[in-house]
Short mmCIF file of C-alpha atoms and ligand atoms in Angstrom, two decimals:
data_model
loop_
_atom_site.label_atom_id
_atom_site.label_comp_id
_atom_site.label_asym_id
_atom_site.label_seq_id
_atom_site.Cartn_x
_atom_site.Cartn_y
_atom_site.Cartn_z
CA UNK A 1 8.86 51.70 16.62
CA UNK A 2 7.89 55.15 15.37
CA UNK A 3 4.62 56.67 15.76
CA UNK A 4 3.46 56.45 12.35
CA UNK A 5 4.40 52.59 12.59
CA UNK A 6 1.14 51.95 14.49
CA UNK A 7 -1.59 51.30 12.41
CA UNK A 8 -4.39 53.38 13.55
CA UNK A 9 -7.09 50.70 13.00
CA UNK A 10 -5.07 48.34 15.58
CA UNK A 11 -7.40 47.72 18.50
CA UNK A 12 -5.13 48.67 20.99
CA UNK A 13 -3.69 52.01 18.78
CA UNK A 14 -4.27 54.50 21.60
CA UNK A 15 -2.67 52.17 24.22
CA UNK A 16 0.27 51.38 22.01
CA UNK A 17 0.68 55.12 21.15
CA UNK A 18 0.56 55.96 24.67
CA UNK A 19 3.30 53.65 25.53
CA UNK A 20 5.53 54.62 22.63
CA UNK A 21 5.16 58.33 23.84
CA UNK A 22 6.10 57.66 27.13
CA UNK A 23 8.80 55.57 26.43
CA UNK A 24 10.21 58.29 23.96
CA UNK A 25 9.81 60.51 26.89
CA UNK A 26 12.03 58.89 29.50
CA UNK A 27 14.70 58.49 26.29
CA UNK A 28 14.35 62.18 25.71
CA UNK A 29 14.81 63.25 29.51
CA UNK A 30 11.30 64.52 29.83
CA UNK A 31 9.40 61.69 31.71
CA UNK A 32 10.88 60.10 34.83
CA UNK A 33 11.24 56.41 35.39
CA UNK A 34 8.37 56.68 37.71
CA UNK A 35 6.42 58.00 35.22
CA UNK A 36 6.30 54.71 33.37
CA UNK A 37 4.85 53.38 36.51
CA UNK A 38 2.08 55.91 36.81
CA UNK A 39 1.42 55.07 33.09
CA UNK A 40 0.78 51.29 33.82
CA UNK A 41 -1.34 52.34 36.61
CA UNK A 42 -3.57 54.68 34.46
CA UNK A 43 -3.56 52.07 31.69
CA UNK A 44 -5.31 49.52 34.11
CA UNK A 45 -7.98 51.54 34.82
CA UNK A 46 -8.53 52.83 31.13
CA UNK A 47 -8.78 49.09 30.18
CA UNK A 48 -11.47 48.90 32.78
CA UNK A 49 -13.27 51.65 31.53
CA UNK A 50 -13.49 50.35 27.97
CA UNK A 51 -10.69 52.91 26.89
CA UNK A 52 -13.78 55.15 26.39
CA UNK A 53 -15.13 58.39 27.77
CA UNK A 54 -17.99 57.63 29.95
CA UNK A 55 -20.73 60.00 30.22
CA UNK A 56 -19.74 61.50 33.56
CA UNK A 57 -16.20 62.40 32.37
CA UNK A 58 -17.80 64.04 29.22
CA UNK A 59 -20.03 66.28 31.72
CA UNK A 60 -16.78 67.09 33.91
CA UNK A 61 -14.91 67.77 30.46
CA UNK A 62 -17.64 70.41 29.80
CA UNK A 63 -17.54 71.65 33.40
CA UNK A 64 -14.02 72.13 33.24
CA UNK A 65 -14.25 74.18 30.10
CA UNK A 66 -16.71 76.22 31.28
CA UNK A 67 -14.70 76.94 34.66
CA UNK A 68 -11.44 77.71 32.78
CA UNK A 69 -13.44 80.21 30.53
CA UNK A 70 -14.84 81.98 33.65
CA UNK A 71 -11.41 81.96 35.61
CA UNK A 72 -9.51 85.02 35.89
CA UNK A 73 -6.10 83.25 35.65
CA UNK A 74 -6.16 79.80 34.55
CA UNK A 75 -3.08 77.56 34.45
CA UNK A 76 -2.37 74.24 32.99
CA UNK A 77 0.38 72.41 35.12
CA UNK A 78 2.49 70.12 32.96
CA UNK A 79 4.56 67.37 34.48
CA UNK A 80 6.84 64.74 32.37
CA UNK A 81 3.73 62.41 31.57
CA UNK A 82 1.69 65.04 30.58
CA UNK A 83 4.46 66.63 28.22
CA UNK A 84 5.39 63.45 26.55
CA UNK A 85 1.80 62.27 26.09
CA UNK A 86 -0.04 65.52 24.69
CA UNK A 87 2.37 68.46 24.36
CA UNK A 88 0.32 70.08 21.21
CA UNK A 89 -3.03 69.20 22.93
CA UNK A 90 -1.93 71.18 25.81
CA UNK A 91 -0.95 74.12 23.87
CA UNK A 92 -4.30 74.20 21.97
CA UNK A 93 -6.29 74.07 25.02
CA UNK A 94 -4.35 77.17 26.50
CA UNK A 95 -4.91 78.91 23.46
CA UNK A 96 -8.69 78.21 23.51
CA UNK A 97 -9.08 79.27 27.33
CA UNK A 98 -6.28 81.68 27.23
CA UNK A 99 -4.37 79.93 30.05
CA UNK A 100 -1.01 79.88 31.29
CA UNK A 101 1.25 76.62 30.87
CA UNK A 102 3.36 75.93 33.98
CA UNK A 103 5.88 73.03 34.28
CA UNK A 104 5.67 71.44 37.85
CA UNK A 105 7.45 68.23 38.82
CA UNK A 106 7.57 65.98 41.50
CA UNK A 107 11.29 65.13 40.96
CA UNK A 108 12.52 68.46 39.75
CA UNK A 109 15.69 68.65 37.90
CA UNK A 110 17.05 71.60 35.88
CA UNK A 111 17.56 69.22 33.17
CA UNK A 112 14.20 67.87 33.03
CA UNK A 113 12.56 71.51 33.36
CA UNK A 114 14.83 72.63 30.52
CA UNK A 115 13.93 69.38 28.40
CA UNK A 116 10.37 69.80 28.77
CA UNK A 117 10.17 73.78 28.09
CA UNK A 118 12.02 73.06 24.94
CA UNK A 119 9.67 70.04 24.08
CA UNK A 120 6.58 72.25 24.78
CA UNK A 121 8.11 75.20 22.71
CA UNK A 122 8.57 72.63 19.76
CA UNK A 123 4.83 72.11 19.83
CA UNK A 124 3.94 75.72 19.60
CA UNK A 125 4.04 76.78 23.40
CA UNK A 126 5.37 80.76 23.20
CA UNK A 127 5.52 80.98 27.08
CA UNK A 128 6.28 78.40 29.48
CA UNK A 129 6.40 79.03 33.03
CA UNK A 130 7.64 76.99 36.04
CA UNK A 131 11.33 77.91 35.57
CA UNK A 132 11.50 80.89 37.83
CA UNK A 133 9.94 79.03 41.03
CA UNK A 134 9.86 82.22 43.04
CA UNK A 135 6.69 81.13 45.11
CA UNK A 136 6.02 78.07 47.28
CA UNK A 137 2.80 76.07 47.99
CA UNK A 138 2.34 75.98 51.58
CA UNK A 139 2.64 72.66 53.34
CA UNK A 140 4.71 70.71 51.02
CA UNK A 141 8.61 70.14 51.20
CA UNK A 142 11.11 72.59 49.43
CA UNK A 143 11.54 71.18 45.84
CA UNK A 144 7.85 69.90 45.52
CA UNK A 145 6.55 73.22 46.57
CA UNK A 146 8.31 75.38 43.87
CA UNK A 147 5.87 77.29 41.55
CA UNK A 148 6.02 80.78 39.72
CA UNK A 149 4.74 83.74 41.62
CA UNK A 150 2.83 84.89 38.24
CA UNK A 151 1.79 81.21 37.45
CA UNK A 152 0.10 78.74 39.49
CA UNK A 153 1.09 81.19 42.64
CA UNK A 154 -1.56 83.33 41.78
CA UNK A 155 -4.03 81.27 39.44
CA UNK A 156 -7.63 80.77 40.47
CA UNK A 157 -8.36 77.81 38.29
CA UNK A 158 -5.70 75.15 37.87
CA UNK A 159 -5.70 72.22 35.58
CA UNK A 160 -3.57 69.48 37.21
CA UNK A 161 -3.38 66.30 35.37
CA UNK A 162 -1.79 63.07 36.64
CA UNK A 163 -0.94 64.76 39.87
CA UNK A 164 0.27 63.18 43.04
CA UNK A 165 -2.29 63.44 45.85
CA UNK A 166 -0.20 65.62 48.02
CA UNK A 167 0.23 68.30 45.88
CA UNK A 168 -3.41 68.35 44.58
CA UNK A 169 -4.59 68.52 48.18
CA UNK A 170 -2.18 71.32 49.08
CA UNK A 171 -3.05 73.50 46.01
CA UNK A 172 -6.87 72.90 46.67
CA UNK A 173 -6.16 74.12 50.46
CA UNK A 174 -4.66 77.46 48.90
CA UNK A 175 -8.32 77.76 47.54
CA UNK A 176 -7.74 77.35 44.12
CA UNK A 177 -10.52 75.52 41.70
CA UNK A 178 -8.79 72.54 40.74
CA UNK A 179 -9.46 70.49 37.49
CA UNK A 180 -8.01 67.14 38.13
CA UNK A 181 -7.52 64.49 35.08
CA UNK A 182 -6.72 61.06 36.74
CA UNK A 183 -8.08 57.70 35.58
CA UNK A 184 -8.11 56.48 39.36
CA UNK A 185 -11.70 57.85 40.83
CA UNK A 186 -10.19 56.73 44.31
CA UNK A 187 -6.77 58.59 44.10
CA UNK A 188 -6.33 61.42 46.39
CA UNK A 189 -5.85 63.92 43.65
CA UNK A 190 -9.20 63.06 42.26
CA UNK A 191 -10.57 63.60 45.42
CA UNK A 192 -9.18 66.94 46.30
CA UNK A 193 -10.64 68.28 42.85
CA UNK A 194 -13.76 70.50 42.38
CA UNK A 195 -13.66 68.86 38.88
CA UNK A 196 -12.26 65.53 38.98
CA UNK A 197 -12.23 64.08 35.11
CA UNK A 198 -11.73 60.22 35.14
CA UNK A 199 -10.65 59.86 31.60
CA UNK A 200 -7.31 59.41 29.66
CA UNK A 201 -5.61 62.63 29.26
CA UNK A 202 -5.28 61.57 25.58
CA UNK A 203 -9.19 62.21 25.39
CA UNK A 204 -9.83 64.61 27.97
CA UNK A 205 -7.59 67.65 26.94
CA UNK A 206 -9.16 67.81 23.14
CA UNK A 207 -12.38 67.32 24.90
CA UNK A 208 -12.16 70.13 27.07
CA UNK A 209 -10.73 72.27 24.23
CA UNK A 210 -13.47 71.39 22.16
CA UNK A 211 -16.24 72.11 24.61
CA UNK A 212 -14.33 75.72 25.16
CA UNK A 213 -14.76 76.29 21.52
CA UNK A 214 -18.35 75.38 21.41
CA UNK A 215 -19.03 77.55 24.74
CA UNK A 216 -17.41 80.94 22.63
CA UNK A 217 -19.75 83.70 23.03
CA UNK A 218 -21.77 81.99 25.87
CA UNK A 219 -22.56 84.40 28.91
CA UNK A 220 -21.07 84.15 32.27
CA UNK A 221 -24.50 83.00 33.73
CA UNK A 222 -24.56 80.12 31.05
CA UNK A 223 -21.09 79.16 31.92
CA UNK A 224 -21.56 79.22 35.63
CA UNK A 225 -24.89 77.16 35.34
CA UNK A 226 -22.66 74.63 33.37
CA UNK A 227 -20.02 74.48 36.27
CA UNK A 228 -22.87 74.49 39.10
CA UNK A 229 -24.64 71.25 37.62
CA UNK A 230 -21.52 69.46 37.70
CA UNK A 231 -21.33 67.26 40.98
CA UNK A 232 -17.93 65.90 41.63
CA UNK A 233 -19.11 63.33 44.16
CA UNK A 234 -21.59 61.98 41.97
CA UNK A 235 -19.04 61.77 38.94
CA UNK A 236 -16.35 60.09 41.00
CA UNK A 237 -19.04 57.50 42.22
CA UNK A 238 -20.23 56.84 38.62
CA UNK A 239 -16.70 56.33 37.52
CA UNK A 240 -16.00 53.91 40.20
CA UNK A 241 -19.24 51.93 39.60
CA UNK A 242 -18.18 51.61 35.68
CA UNK A 243 -14.79 50.41 36.66
CA UNK A 244 -16.15 48.02 39.42
CA UNK A 245 -18.80 46.58 37.16
CA UNK A 246 -16.39 45.76 34.59
CA UNK A 247 -19.16 46.39 32.05
CA UNK A 248 -16.71 47.49 28.91
CA UNK A 249 -19.87 48.39 26.77
P1 ATP B 1 -2.68 59.67 44.58
O1 ATP B 1 -1.33 60.25 45.38
O2 ATP B 1 -3.39 60.86 44.03
O3 ATP B 1 -3.69 58.86 45.72
P2 ATP B 1 -1.15 57.87 43.18
O4 ATP B 1 0.09 57.91 44.32
O5 ATP B 1 -1.74 56.63 42.63
O6 ATP B 1 -2.22 58.84 43.62
P3 ATP B 1 0.68 58.83 41.11
O7 ATP B 1 0.85 57.49 40.67
O8 ATP B 1 1.84 59.66 41.38
O9 ATP B 1 -0.49 58.99 42.04
O10 ATP B 1 -0.10 59.56 39.76
C1 ATP B 1 -0.72 58.74 38.47
C2 ATP B 1 -2.15 59.05 38.43
O11 ATP B 1 -2.27 59.65 37.17
C3 ATP B 1 -2.52 57.34 38.82
O12 ATP B 1 -3.76 57.80 39.36
C4 ATP B 1 -2.98 57.23 37.22
O13 ATP B 1 -4.31 56.35 37.21
C5 ATP B 1 -3.05 58.32 36.54
N1 ATP B 1 -2.89 58.23 35.06
C6 ATP B 1 -1.82 57.77 34.63
N2 ATP B 1 -1.70 57.84 33.26
C7 ATP B 1 -2.63 58.34 32.81
C8 ATP B 1 -3.57 58.92 31.50
N3 ATP B 1 -2.75 58.60 30.58
N4 ATP B 1 -4.57 59.67 31.73
C9 ATP B 1 -5.13 60.00 32.91
N5 ATP B 1 -4.75 59.52 34.16
C10 ATP B 1 -3.60 58.73 34.05
#
């Protein structure tokens, strides 16, 4: 099934599209088989959320846009699932907030790094980081700790979507402001984040980009007020309540 064969008015359009992109990602050597499991887990949470952006996630997306615009050196971390699902959307966000894009893999192989870099370039990325790997995140084993010194190594704000908990916690301990996109409000990644976004990445990345464009011309004080208004614990509690209540309205 190609992407265009899925009718857009199908009630499960987004879910089918997601599955299709992840499957294609595995076939093209971009996504690991583990990525299929991560996708299934995310889909279950999204189903319980009504496959929609809840209000607290929309607020988190606006706070994320403001934090990215305020950052000195923002970086968007990309793994195999992110590259398969939202390559063009990541490039659009990076352009809107002037961020670097860095490939960062749990199961790092040269082949996957190259395939993802190529895939991102095909979608408009001009400068893809992560291949140099000349710095380390302290507290992690060698392969999982690799980052670029002029990328995540020196970033002040990092977007880490669909990240494993260990690495999210290690990055937070380095003092970086973390924006985590994860449909599981109980995951360690979401809990390590300064700004956790409990939303599907397919909706979250474009929403952050839209907010960033809307904030163009806002003062630093106005942006800082948006970031400060956001409360991570409240947002996680709200998402958990929405999932547990099962009210998909
Ligand atoms: P942790 O180590 O953080 O406690 P984990 O071991 O569950 O969590 P993984 O399975 O490695 O983490 O990461 C996948 C995470 O990404 C899951 O929490 C899943 O809900 C989330 N996820 C998967 N697909 C999407 C998606 N399309 N949008 C947002 N989040 C997603």
